[in-house]
């Protein structure tokens, strides 16, 4: 199977993950998504861990760089057309703390 990059791995059994995916699909039609439960993706990208991908969102960029968790949020904030205009709000220590706090709370809700 051919995977088109950028590719975001998400857990389709997680309601928050599904909402995140739906929101991103609305913002950018060029993003591609695949279930982190699909065993084929790990054959194509052996550097990925199924367990890690089910615990945190993962993204493979166009450059084949693997990002996880808050790194995915950073990448999306800086590359999505509608969101990148506000990226400067997070480009300081306070913005980083807010982003990290928000991501931490989302992770707690997932568990």
mmCIF file of N, CA, C and O in Angstrom:
data_model
loop_
_atom_site.group_PDB
_atom_site.id
_atom_site.type_symbol
_atom_site.label_atom_id
_atom_site.label_comp_id
_atom_site.label_asym_id
_atom_site.label_seq_id
_atom_site.Cartn_x
_atom_site.Cartn_y
_atom_site.Cartn_z
ATOM 1 N N UNK A 1 0.842 -1.184 0.000
ATOM 2 C CA UNK A 1 0.000 0.000 0.000
ATOM 3 C C UNK A 1 0.887 1.247 0.000
ATOM 4 O O UNK A 1 1.868 1.323 0.713
ATOM 5 N N UNK A 2 0.527 2.206 -0.801
ATOM 6 C CA UNK A 2 1.266 3.466 -0.891
ATOM 7 C C UNK A 2 0.632 4.468 0.071
ATOM 8 O O UNK A 2 -0.570 4.680 0.070
ATOM 9 N N UNK A 3 1.480 5.070 0.894
ATOM 10 C CA UNK A 3 1.013 6.073 1.847
ATOM 11 C C UNK A 3 1.403 7.455 1.349
ATOM 12 O O UNK A 3 2.542 7.677 0.953
ATOM 13 N N UNK A 4 0.456 8.365 1.370
ATOM 14 C CA UNK A 4 0.697 9.730 0.930
ATOM 15 C C UNK A 4 1.001 10.594 2.150
ATOM 16 O O UNK A 4 0.269 10.576 3.141
ATOM 17 N N UNK A 5 2.088 11.333 2.070
ATOM 18 C CA UNK A 5 2.533 12.171 3.176
ATOM 19 C C UNK A 5 2.064 13.610 2.962
ATOM 20 O O UNK A 5 1.927 14.033 1.823
ATOM 21 N N UNK A 6 1.813 14.348 4.027
ATOM 22 C CA UNK A 6 1.955 13.992 5.435
ATOM 23 C C UNK A 6 0.863 13.021 5.870
ATOM 24 O O UNK A 6 -0.271 13.070 5.406
ATOM 25 N N UNK A 7 1.243 12.147 6.785
ATOM 26 C CA UNK A 7 0.367 11.082 7.261
ATOM 27 C C UNK A 7 0.240 11.178 8.782
ATOM 28 O O UNK A 7 1.244 11.240 9.485
ATOM 29 N N UNK A 8 -0.981 11.193 9.253
ATOM 30 C CA UNK A 8 -1.234 11.243 10.691
ATOM 31 C C UNK A 8 -1.849 9.920 11.118
ATOM 32 O O UNK A 8 -2.847 9.475 10.545
ATOM 33 N N UNK A 9 -1.237 9.298 12.123
ATOM 34 C CA UNK A 9 -1.751 8.053 12.682
ATOM 35 C C UNK A 9 -2.597 8.406 13.893
ATOM 36 O O UNK A 9 -2.167 9.173 14.756
ATOM 37 N N UNK A 10 -3.786 7.867 13.952
ATOM 38 C CA UNK A 10 -4.694 8.171 15.050
ATOM 39 C C UNK A 10 -5.406 6.898 15.478
ATOM 40 O O UNK A 10 -5.456 5.920 14.738
ATOM 41 N N UNK A 11 -5.958 6.932 16.683
ATOM 42 C CA UNK A 11 -6.688 5.785 17.217
ATOM 43 C C UNK A 11 -8.180 5.975 16.938
ATOM 44 O O UNK A 11 -8.822 6.806 17.569
ATOM 45 N N UNK A 12 -8.754 5.218 16.002
ATOM 46 C CA UNK A 12 -10.163 5.394 15.656
ATOM 47 C C UNK A 12 -11.129 4.949 16.756
ATOM 48 O O UNK A 12 -12.325 5.227 16.679
ATOM 49 N N UNK A 13 -10.606 4.290 17.786
ATOM 50 C CA UNK A 13 -11.465 3.881 18.900
ATOM 51 C C UNK A 13 -11.509 4.933 20.004
ATOM 52 O O UNK A 13 -12.184 4.755 21.012
ATOM 53 N N UNK A 14 -10.792 6.016 19.822
ATOM 54 C CA UNK A 14 -10.732 7.108 20.791
ATOM 55 C C UNK A 14 -11.613 8.259 20.287
ATOM 56 O O UNK A 14 -11.323 8.838 19.237
ATOM 57 N N UNK A 15 -12.685 8.607 21.017
ATOM 58 C CA UNK A 15 -13.561 9.698 20.567
ATOM 59 C C UNK A 15 -12.828 11.034 20.387
ATOM 60 O O UNK A 15 -13.096 11.761 19.430
ATOM 61 N N UNK A 16 -11.885 11.354 21.269
ATOM 62 C CA UNK A 16 -11.131 12.600 21.123
ATOM 63 C C UNK A 16 -10.269 12.572 19.868
ATOM 64 O O UNK A 16 -10.142 13.575 19.167
ATOM 65 N N UNK A 17 -9.681 11.419 19.587
ATOM 66 C CA UNK A 17 -8.849 11.278 18.395
ATOM 67 C C UNK A 17 -9.683 11.472 17.133
ATOM 68 O O UNK A 17 -9.235 12.115 16.173
ATOM 69 N N UNK A 18 -10.888 10.923 17.132
ATOM 70 C CA UNK A 18 -11.768 11.072 15.975
ATOM 71 C C UNK A 18 -12.148 12.536 15.760
ATOM 72 O O UNK A 18 -12.174 13.021 14.634
ATOM 73 N N UNK A 19 -12.425 13.251 16.842
ATOM 74 C CA UNK A 19 -12.780 14.671 16.740
ATOM 75 C C UNK A 19 -11.579 15.481 16.229
ATOM 76 O O UNK A 19 -11.737 16.384 15.424
ATOM 77 N N UNK A 20 -10.393 15.150 16.730
ATOM 78 C CA UNK A 20 -9.165 15.803 16.282
ATOM 79 C C UNK A 20 -9.004 15.593 14.774
ATOM 80 O O UNK A 20 -8.749 16.538 14.023
ATOM 81 N N UNK A 21 -9.193 14.362 14.338
ATOM 82 C CA UNK A 21 -9.087 14.032 12.914
ATOM 83 C C UNK A 21 -10.119 14.815 12.097
ATOM 84 O O UNK A 21 -9.794 15.403 11.066
ATOM 85 N N UNK A 22 -11.357 14.837 12.550
ATOM 86 C CA UNK A 22 -12.408 15.544 11.824
ATOM 87 C C UNK A 22 -12.099 17.043 11.710
ATOM 88 O O UNK A 22 -12.296 17.651 10.656
ATOM 89 N N UNK A 23 -11.611 17.615 12.794
ATOM 90 C CA UNK A 23 -11.255 19.027 12.771
ATOM 91 C C UNK A 23 -10.125 19.310 11.793
ATOM 92 O O UNK A 23 -10.159 20.293 11.046
ATOM 93 N N UNK A 24 -9.119 18.448 11.792
ATOM 94 C CA UNK A 24 -7.994 18.632 10.873
ATOM 95 C C UNK A 24 -8.418 18.444 9.418
ATOM 96 O O UNK A 24 -7.947 19.160 8.538
ATOM 97 N N UNK A 25 -9.298 17.492 9.174
ATOM 98 C CA UNK A 25 -9.793 17.279 7.805
ATOM 99 C C UNK A 25 -10.523 18.523 7.308
ATOM 100 O O UNK A 25 -10.440 18.875 6.135
ATOM 101 N N UNK A 26 -11.217 19.185 8.197
ATOM 102 C CA UNK A 26 -11.935 20.410 7.846
ATOM 103 C C UNK A 26 -10.948 21.533 7.500
ATOM 104 O O UNK A 26 -11.169 22.301 6.574
ATOM 105 N N UNK A 27 -9.839 21.603 8.262
ATOM 106 C CA UNK A 27 -8.855 22.672 8.070
ATOM 107 C C UNK A 27 -7.934 22.452 6.877
ATOM 108 O O UNK A 27 -7.480 23.410 6.255
ATOM 109 N N UNK A 28 -7.613 21.199 6.580
ATOM 110 C CA UNK A 28 -6.628 20.927 5.524
ATOM 111 C C UNK A 28 -6.959 19.620 4.819
ATOM 112 O O UNK A 28 -6.835 18.548 5.390
ATOM 113 N N UNK A 29 -7.326 19.728 3.567
ATOM 114 C CA UNK A 29 -7.687 18.544 2.763
ATOM 115 C C UNK A 29 -6.450 17.772 2.293
ATOM 116 O O UNK A 29 -6.565 16.696 1.732
ATOM 117 N N UNK A 30 -5.248 18.313 2.518
ATOM 118 C CA UNK A 30 -4.022 17.654 2.056
ATOM 119 C C UNK A 30 -3.424 16.714 3.093
ATOM 120 O O UNK A 30 -2.437 16.038 2.802
ATOM 121 N N UNK A 31 -3.988 16.684 4.288
ATOM 122 C CA UNK A 31 -3.509 15.760 5.309
ATOM 123 C C UNK A 31 -4.095 14.382 5.045
ATOM 124 O O UNK A 31 -5.234 14.262 4.581
ATOM 125 N N UNK A 32 -3.334 13.360 5.331
ATOM 126 C CA UNK A 32 -3.790 11.983 5.166
ATOM 127 C C UNK A 32 -3.784 11.308 6.530
ATOM 128 O O UNK A 32 -2.904 11.574 7.351
ATOM 129 N N UNK A 33 -4.761 10.453 6.754
ATOM 130 C CA UNK A 33 -4.916 9.800 8.046
ATOM 131 C C UNK A 33 -4.965 8.292 7.870
ATOM 132 O O UNK A 33 -5.458 7.791 6.864
ATOM 133 N N UNK A 34 -4.458 7.602 8.889
ATOM 134 C CA UNK A 34 -4.543 6.148 8.908
ATOM 135 C C UNK A 34 -4.695 5.704 10.359
ATOM 136 O O UNK A 34 -4.176 6.346 11.275
ATOM 137 N N UNK A 35 -5.395 4.626 10.525
ATOM 138 C CA UNK A 35 -5.589 4.080 11.861
ATOM 139 C C UNK A 35 -4.268 3.555 12.412
ATOM 140 O O UNK A 35 -3.540 2.832 11.732
ATOM 141 N N UNK A 36 -3.988 3.918 13.651
ATOM 142 C CA UNK A 36 -2.795 3.390 14.324
ATOM 143 C C UNK A 36 -2.976 1.907 14.639
ATOM 144 O O UNK A 36 -2.048 1.249 15.086
ATOM 145 N N UNK A 37 -4.150 1.374 14.378
ATOM 146 C CA UNK A 37 -4.434 -0.050 14.601
ATOM 147 C C UNK A 37 -4.211 -0.887 13.333
ATOM 148 O O UNK A 37 -4.340 -2.098 13.366
ATOM 149 N N UNK A 38 -3.893 -0.235 12.229
ATOM 150 C CA UNK A 38 -3.667 -0.926 10.963
ATOM 151 C C UNK A 38 -2.256 -1.524 10.954
ATOM 152 O O UNK A 38 -1.267 -0.793 10.937
ATOM 153 N N UNK A 39 -2.128 -2.857 10.947
ATOM 154 C CA UNK A 39 -0.804 -3.479 11.006
ATOM 155 C C UNK A 39 0.068 -3.194 9.781
ATOM 156 O O UNK A 39 1.291 -3.214 9.865
ATOM 157 N N UNK A 40 -0.542 -2.899 8.646
ATOM 158 C CA UNK A 40 0.222 -2.650 7.421
ATOM 159 C C UNK A 40 1.130 -1.431 7.534
ATOM 160 O O UNK A 40 2.212 -1.398 6.949
ATOM 161 N N UNK A 41 0.694 -0.427 8.280
ATOM 162 C CA UNK A 41 1.486 0.792 8.388
ATOM 163 C C UNK A 41 2.834 0.519 9.068
ATOM 164 O O UNK A 41 3.848 1.134 8.734
ATOM 165 N N UNK A 42 2.873 -0.448 9.963
ATOM 166 C CA UNK A 42 4.114 -0.764 10.684
ATOM 167 C C UNK A 42 5.069 -1.601 9.825
ATOM 168 O O UNK A 42 6.268 -1.627 10.080
ATOM 169 N N UNK A 43 4.529 -2.258 8.819
ATOM 170 C CA UNK A 43 5.395 -2.954 7.867
ATOM 171 C C UNK A 43 6.060 -1.951 6.922
ATOM 172 O O UNK A 43 7.214 -2.088 6.570
ATOM 173 N N UNK A 44 5.292 -0.922 6.573
ATOM 174 C CA UNK A 44 5.818 0.107 5.674
ATOM 175 C C UNK A 44 6.747 1.080 6.400
ATOM 176 O O UNK A 44 7.703 1.584 5.809
ATOM 177 N N UNK A 45 6.448 1.341 7.670
ATOM 178 C CA UNK A 45 7.262 2.241 8.500
ATOM 179 C C UNK A 45 7.713 1.475 9.739
ATOM 180 O O UNK A 45 7.169 1.642 10.830
ATOM 181 N N UNK A 46 8.713 0.597 9.613
ATOM 182 C CA UNK A 46 9.136 -0.246 10.742
ATOM 183 C C UNK A 46 9.706 0.541 11.918
ATOM 184 O O UNK A 46 9.790 0.011 13.026
ATOM 185 N N UNK A 47 10.062 1.801 11.704
ATOM 186 C CA UNK A 47 10.582 2.611 12.794
ATOM 187 C C UNK A 47 9.481 3.062 13.768
ATOM 188 O O UNK A 47 9.774 3.569 14.855
ATOM 189 N N UNK A 48 8.233 2.845 13.392
ATOM 190 C CA UNK A 48 7.107 3.182 14.269
ATOM 191 C C UNK A 48 6.797 2.039 15.218
ATOM 192 O O UNK A 48 6.912 0.868 14.854
ATOM 193 N N UNK A 49 6.348 2.393 16.407
ATOM 194 C CA UNK A 49 5.901 1.418 17.395
ATOM 195 C C UNK A 49 4.386 1.504 17.508
ATOM 196 O O UNK A 49 3.843 2.596 17.748
ATOM 197 N N UNK A 50 3.722 0.377 17.336
ATOM 198 C CA UNK A 50 2.262 0.366 17.432
ATOM 199 C C UNK A 50 1.800 0.892 18.782
ATOM 200 O O UNK A 50 0.882 1.718 18.859
ATOM 201 N N UNK A 51 2.426 0.447 19.858
ATOM 202 C CA UNK A 51 2.043 0.873 21.200
ATOM 203 C C UNK A 51 2.208 2.385 21.361
ATOM 204 O O UNK A 51 1.327 3.061 21.870
ATOM 205 N N UNK A 52 3.327 2.909 20.896
ATOM 206 C CA UNK A 52 3.573 4.353 21.003
ATOM 207 C C UNK A 52 2.555 5.138 20.189
ATOM 208 O O UNK A 52 2.070 6.190 20.632
ATOM 209 N N UNK A 53 2.207 4.627 19.011
ATOM 210 C CA UNK A 53 1.242 5.319 18.155
ATOM 211 C C UNK A 53 -0.163 5.301 18.734
ATOM 212 O O UNK A 53 -0.957 6.198 18.471
ATOM 213 N N UNK A 54 -0.478 4.278 19.510
ATOM 214 C CA UNK A 54 -1.782 4.231 20.166
ATOM 215 C C UNK A 54 -1.825 5.108 21.413
ATOM 216 O O UNK A 54 -2.890 5.520 21.850
ATOM 217 N N UNK A 55 -0.662 5.408 21.966
ATOM 218 C CA UNK A 55 -0.603 6.252 23.156
ATOM 219 C C UNK A 55 -0.579 7.736 22.818
ATOM 220 O O UNK A 55 -1.097 8.545 23.570
ATOM 221 N N UNK A 56 0.047 8.091 21.685
ATOM 222 C CA UNK A 56 0.159 9.489 21.273
ATOM 223 C C UNK A 56 -0.033 9.587 19.771
ATOM 224 O O UNK A 56 0.351 8.680 19.036
ATOM 225 N N UNK A 57 -0.587 10.694 19.356
ATOM 226 C CA UNK A 57 -0.721 10.945 17.930
ATOM 227 C C UNK A 57 0.679 11.003 17.318
ATOM 228 O O UNK A 57 1.627 11.500 17.928
ATOM 229 N N UNK A 58 0.818 10.439 16.122
ATOM 230 C CA UNK A 58 2.080 10.461 15.386
ATOM 231 C C UNK A 58 1.821 11.017 13.991
ATOM 232 O O UNK A 58 0.738 10.840 13.433
ATOM 233 N N UNK A 59 2.849 11.650 13.470
ATOM 234 C CA UNK A 59 2.751 12.221 12.121
ATOM 235 C C UNK A 59 4.055 11.940 11.388
ATOM 236 O O UNK A 59 5.139 12.043 11.958
ATOM 237 N N UNK A 60 3.927 11.581 10.123
ATOM 238 C CA UNK A 60 5.081 11.440 9.254
ATOM 239 C C UNK A 60 4.993 12.594 8.256
ATOM 240 O O UNK A 60 4.014 12.698 7.507
ATOM 241 N N UNK A 61 5.973 13.463 8.281
ATOM 242 C CA UNK A 61 5.946 14.650 7.434
ATOM 243 C C UNK A 61 6.314 14.302 5.991
ATOM 244 O O UNK A 61 6.752 13.187 5.704
ATOM 245 N N UNK A 62 6.182 15.267 5.129
ATOM 246 C CA UNK A 62 6.558 15.072 3.717
ATOM 247 C C UNK A 62 8.030 14.694 3.581
ATOM 248 O O UNK A 62 8.425 14.045 2.627
ATOM 249 N N UNK A 63 8.823 15.123 4.563
ATOM 250 C CA UNK A 63 10.259 14.837 4.555
ATOM 251 C C UNK A 63 10.573 13.502 5.236
ATOM 252 O O UNK A 63 11.730 13.217 5.509
ATOM 253 N N UNK A 64 9.552 12.710 5.557
ATOM 254 C CA UNK A 64 9.683 11.426 6.248
ATOM 255 C C UNK A 64 10.180 11.558 7.685
ATOM 256 O O UNK A 64 10.742 10.615 8.232
ATOM 257 N N UNK A 65 10.000 12.711 8.283
ATOM 258 C CA UNK A 65 10.352 12.917 9.684
ATOM 259 C C UNK A 65 9.166 12.458 10.537
ATOM 260 O O UNK A 65 8.019 12.762 10.226
ATOM 261 N N UNK A 66 9.466 11.706 11.591
ATOM 262 C CA UNK A 66 8.408 11.210 12.470
ATOM 263 C C UNK A 66 8.287 12.125 13.680
ATOM 264 O O UNK A 66 9.269 12.373 14.383
ATOM 265 N N UNK A 67 7.075 12.610 13.898
ATOM 266 C CA UNK A 67 6.766 13.482 15.027
ATOM 267 C C UNK A 67 5.761 12.775 15.917
ATOM 268 O O UNK A 67 4.946 11.977 15.434
ATOM 269 N N UNK A 68 5.792 13.098 17.213
ATOM 270 C CA UNK A 68 4.856 12.466 18.151
ATOM 271 C C UNK A 68 4.355 13.488 19.158
ATOM 272 O O UNK A 68 5.073 14.415 19.536
ATOM 273 N N UNK A 69 3.107 13.296 19.592
ATOM 274 C CA UNK A 69 2.526 14.118 20.642
ATOM 275 C C UNK A 69 2.560 15.601 20.327
ATOM 276 O O UNK A 69 2.117 16.028 19.263
ATOM 277 N N UNK A 70 3.098 16.401 21.260
ATOM 278 C CA UNK A 70 3.115 17.860 21.071
ATOM 279 C C UNK A 70 3.887 18.313 19.826
ATOM 280 O O UNK A 70 3.599 19.365 19.281
ATOM 281 N N UNK A 71 4.822 17.509 19.361
ATOM 282 C CA UNK A 71 5.548 17.851 18.135
ATOM 283 C C UNK A 71 4.589 17.926 16.942
ATOM 284 O O UNK A 71 4.760 18.754 16.051
ATOM 285 N N UNK A 72 3.578 17.058 16.949
ATOM 286 C CA UNK A 72 2.575 17.072 15.878
ATOM 287 C C UNK A 72 1.799 18.376 15.935
ATOM 288 O O UNK A 72 1.561 19.021 14.915
ATOM 289 N N UNK A 73 1.421 18.772 17.144
ATOM 290 C CA UNK A 73 0.691 20.031 17.316
ATOM 291 C C UNK A 73 1.540 21.190 16.806
ATOM 292 O O UNK A 73 1.046 22.053 16.060
ATOM 293 N N UNK A 74 2.819 21.223 17.165
ATOM 294 C CA UNK A 74 3.717 22.291 16.694
ATOM 295 C C UNK A 74 3.754 22.340 15.171
ATOM 296 O O UNK A 74 3.652 23.412 14.564
ATOM 297 N N UNK A 75 3.913 21.183 14.558
ATOM 298 C CA UNK A 75 3.999 21.118 13.099
ATOM 299 C C UNK A 75 2.706 21.628 12.458
ATOM 300 O O UNK A 75 2.739 22.417 11.511
ATOM 301 N N UNK A 76 1.581 21.201 12.979
ATOM 302 C CA UNK A 76 0.296 21.607 12.416
ATOM 303 C C UNK A 76 0.049 23.096 12.605
ATOM 304 O O UNK A 76 -0.442 23.774 11.700
ATOM 305 N N UNK A 77 0.415 23.612 13.767
ATOM 306 C CA UNK A 77 0.219 25.042 14.038
ATOM 307 C C UNK A 77 1.034 25.883 13.056
ATOM 308 O O UNK A 77 0.586 26.935 12.605
ATOM 309 N N UNK A 78 2.201 25.405 12.697
ATOM 310 C CA UNK A 78 3.053 26.184 11.812
ATOM 311 C C UNK A 78 2.787 25.937 10.327
ATOM 312 O O UNK A 78 3.247 26.717 9.490
ATOM 313 N N UNK A 79 2.062 24.894 9.981
ATOM 314 C CA UNK A 79 1.877 24.583 8.563
ATOM 315 C C UNK A 79 0.445 24.691 8.055
ATOM 316 O O UNK A 79 0.250 24.875 6.856
ATOM 317 N N UNK A 80 -0.550 24.571 8.923
ATOM 318 C CA UNK A 80 -1.931 24.673 8.452
ATOM 319 C C UNK A 80 -2.249 26.118 8.095
ATOM 320 O O UNK A 80 -2.030 27.025 8.904
ATOM 321 N N UNK A 81 -2.776 26.350 6.917
ATOM 322 C CA UNK A 81 -3.001 27.725 6.450
ATOM 323 C C UNK A 81 -3.801 28.600 7.418
ATOM 324 O O UNK A 81 -3.388 29.700 7.723
ATOM 325 N N UNK A 82 -4.906 28.141 7.909
ATOM 326 C CA UNK A 82 -5.743 28.952 8.789
ATOM 327 C C UNK A 82 -5.179 29.139 10.181
ATOM 328 O O UNK A 82 -5.489 30.099 10.865
ATOM 329 N N UNK A 83 -4.328 28.228 10.600
ATOM 330 C CA UNK A 83 -3.801 28.247 11.957
ATOM 331 C C UNK A 83 -2.443 28.937 12.016
ATOM 332 O O UNK A 83 -2.108 29.581 13.013
ATOM 333 N N UNK A 84 -1.666 28.831 10.956
ATOM 334 C CA UNK A 84 -0.297 29.356 10.983
ATOM 335 C C UNK A 84 -0.252 30.861 11.262
ATOM 336 O O UNK A 84 0.744 31.362 11.777
ATOM 337 N N UNK A 85 -1.326 31.572 10.952
ATOM 338 C CA UNK A 85 -1.384 33.012 11.223
ATOM 339 C C UNK A 85 -1.278 33.305 12.718
ATOM 340 O O UNK A 85 -0.897 34.398 13.118
ATOM 341 N N UNK A 86 -1.646 32.321 13.531
ATOM 342 C CA UNK A 86 -1.625 32.514 14.981
ATOM 343 C C UNK A 86 -0.447 31.807 15.654
ATOM 344 O O UNK A 86 -0.351 31.779 16.873
ATOM 345 N N UNK A 87 0.436 31.239 14.863
ATOM 346 C CA UNK A 87 1.568 30.489 15.415
ATOM 347 C C UNK A 87 2.435 31.351 16.322
ATOM 348 O O UNK A 87 2.989 30.862 17.305
ATOM 349 N N UNK A 88 2.535 32.622 16.034
ATOM 350 C CA UNK A 88 3.373 33.512 16.839
ATOM 351 C C UNK A 88 2.917 33.561 18.288
ATOM 352 O O UNK A 88 3.712 33.823 19.189
ATOM 353 N N UNK A 89 1.642 33.272 18.546
ATOM 354 C CA UNK A 89 1.142 33.272 19.925
ATOM 355 C C UNK A 89 1.784 32.176 20.768
ATOM 356 O O UNK A 89 1.866 32.283 21.985
ATOM 357 N N UNK A 90 2.218 31.113 20.120
ATOM 358 C CA UNK A 90 2.810 29.985 20.841
ATOM 359 C C UNK A 90 4.336 29.983 20.799
ATOM 360 O O UNK A 90 4.960 29.116 21.389
ATOM 361 N N UNK A 91 4.904 30.947 20.096
ATOM 362 C CA UNK A 91 6.358 30.971 19.927
ATOM 363 C C UNK A 91 7.090 31.704 21.045
ATOM 364 O O UNK A 91 8.036 32.445 20.801
ATOM 365 N N UNK A 92 6.666 31.503 22.254
ATOM 366 C CA UNK A 92 7.363 32.058 23.414
ATOM 367 C C UNK A 92 7.158 31.095 24.582
ATOM 368 O O UNK A 92 6.438 30.106 24.460
ATOM 369 N N UNK A 93 7.804 31.372 25.691
ATOM 370 C CA UNK A 93 7.726 30.447 26.833
ATOM 371 C C UNK A 93 6.298 30.276 27.348
ATOM 372 O O UNK A 93 5.876 29.164 27.653
ATOM 373 N N UNK A 94 5.552 31.358 27.437
ATOM 374 C CA UNK A 94 4.167 31.270 27.926
ATOM 375 C C UNK A 94 3.304 30.457 26.963
ATOM 376 O O UNK A 94 2.504 29.628 27.388
ATOM 377 N N UNK A 95 3.468 30.712 25.686
ATOM 378 C CA UNK A 95 2.705 29.964 24.692
ATOM 379 C C UNK A 95 3.023 28.486 24.735
ATOM 380 O O UNK A 95 2.140 27.637 24.618
ATOM 381 N N UNK A 96 4.292 28.148 24.926
ATOM 382 C CA UNK A 96 4.695 26.748 25.030
ATOM 383 C C UNK A 96 4.066 26.101 26.261
ATOM 384 O O UNK A 96 3.589 24.971 26.199
ATOM 385 N N UNK A 97 4.042 26.819 27.375
ATOM 386 C CA UNK A 97 3.432 26.278 28.598
ATOM 387 C C UNK A 97 1.941 26.032 28.399
ATOM 388 O O UNK A 97 1.419 25.010 28.839
ATOM 389 N N UNK A 98 1.260 26.960 27.743
ATOM 390 C CA UNK A 98 -0.175 26.801 27.488
ATOM 391 C C UNK A 98 -0.417 25.591 26.597
ATOM 392 O O UNK A 98 -1.286 24.759 26.864
ATOM 393 N N UNK A 99 0.368 25.473 25.534
ATOM 394 C CA UNK A 99 0.219 24.346 24.603
ATOM 395 C C UNK A 99 0.484 23.017 25.310
ATOM 396 O O UNK A 99 -0.266 22.059 25.166
ATOM 397 N N UNK A 100 1.564 22.971 26.100
ATOM 398 C CA UNK A 100 1.899 21.741 26.825
ATOM 399 C C UNK A 100 0.824 21.379 27.841
ATOM 400 O O UNK A 100 0.469 20.214 27.992
ATOM 401 N N UNK A 101 0.283 22.384 28.530
ATOM 402 C CA UNK A 101 -0.782 22.160 29.506
ATOM 403 C C UNK A 101 -2.019 21.601 28.794
ATOM 404 O O UNK A 101 -2.622 20.626 29.244
ATOM 405 N N UNK A 102 -2.384 22.224 27.688
ATOM 406 C CA UNK A 102 -3.552 21.773 26.931
ATOM 407 C C UNK A 102 -3.366 20.338 26.451
ATOM 408 O O UNK A 102 -4.247 19.494 26.598
ATOM 409 N N UNK A 103 -2.190 20.043 25.899
ATOM 410 C CA UNK A 103 -1.932 18.692 25.403
ATOM 411 C C UNK A 103 -1.988 17.683 26.549
ATOM 412 O O UNK A 103 -2.560 16.603 26.412
ATOM 413 N N UNK A 104 -1.423 18.041 27.701
ATOM 414 C CA UNK A 104 -1.438 17.162 28.877
ATOM 415 C C UNK A 104 -2.875 16.847 29.306
ATOM 416 O O UNK A 104 -3.208 15.707 29.618
ATOM 417 N N UNK A 105 -3.729 17.864 29.311
ATOM 418 C CA UNK A 105 -5.130 17.661 29.719
ATOM 419 C C UNK A 105 -5.869 16.766 28.726
ATOM 420 O O UNK A 105 -6.670 15.918 29.127
ATOM 421 N N UNK A 106 -5.589 16.933 27.457
ATOM 422 C CA UNK A 106 -6.214 16.067 26.450
ATOM 423 C C UNK A 106 -5.762 14.622 26.654
ATOM 424 O O UNK A 106 -6.573 13.698 26.589
ATOM 425 N N UNK A 107 -4.489 14.428 26.921
ATOM 426 C CA UNK A 107 -3.975 13.075 27.185
ATOM 427 C C UNK A 107 -4.637 12.464 28.407
ATOM 428 O O UNK A 107 -4.973 11.276 28.420
ATOM 429 N N UNK A 108 -4.844 13.257 29.457
ATOM 430 C CA UNK A 108 -5.501 12.755 30.666
ATOM 431 C C UNK A 108 -6.938 12.327 30.348
ATOM 432 O O UNK A 108 -7.420 11.307 30.864
ATOM 433 N N UNK A 109 -7.632 13.088 29.523
ATOM 434 C CA UNK A 109 -9.000 12.752 29.142
ATOM 435 C C UNK A 109 -9.051 11.456 28.334
ATOM 436 O O UNK A 109 -9.987 10.669 28.471
ATOM 437 N N UNK A 110 -8.055 11.250 27.491
ATOM 438 C CA UNK A 110 -8.002 10.026 26.681
ATOM 439 C C UNK A 110 -7.902 8.793 27.563
ATOM 440 O O UNK A 110 -8.417 7.741 27.242
ATOM 441 N N UNK A 111 -7.144 8.910 28.661
ATOM 442 C CA UNK A 111 -6.920 7.764 29.536
ATOM 443 C C UNK A 111 -8.140 7.547 30.372
ATOM 444 O O UNK A 111 -8.603 6.583 30.717
#
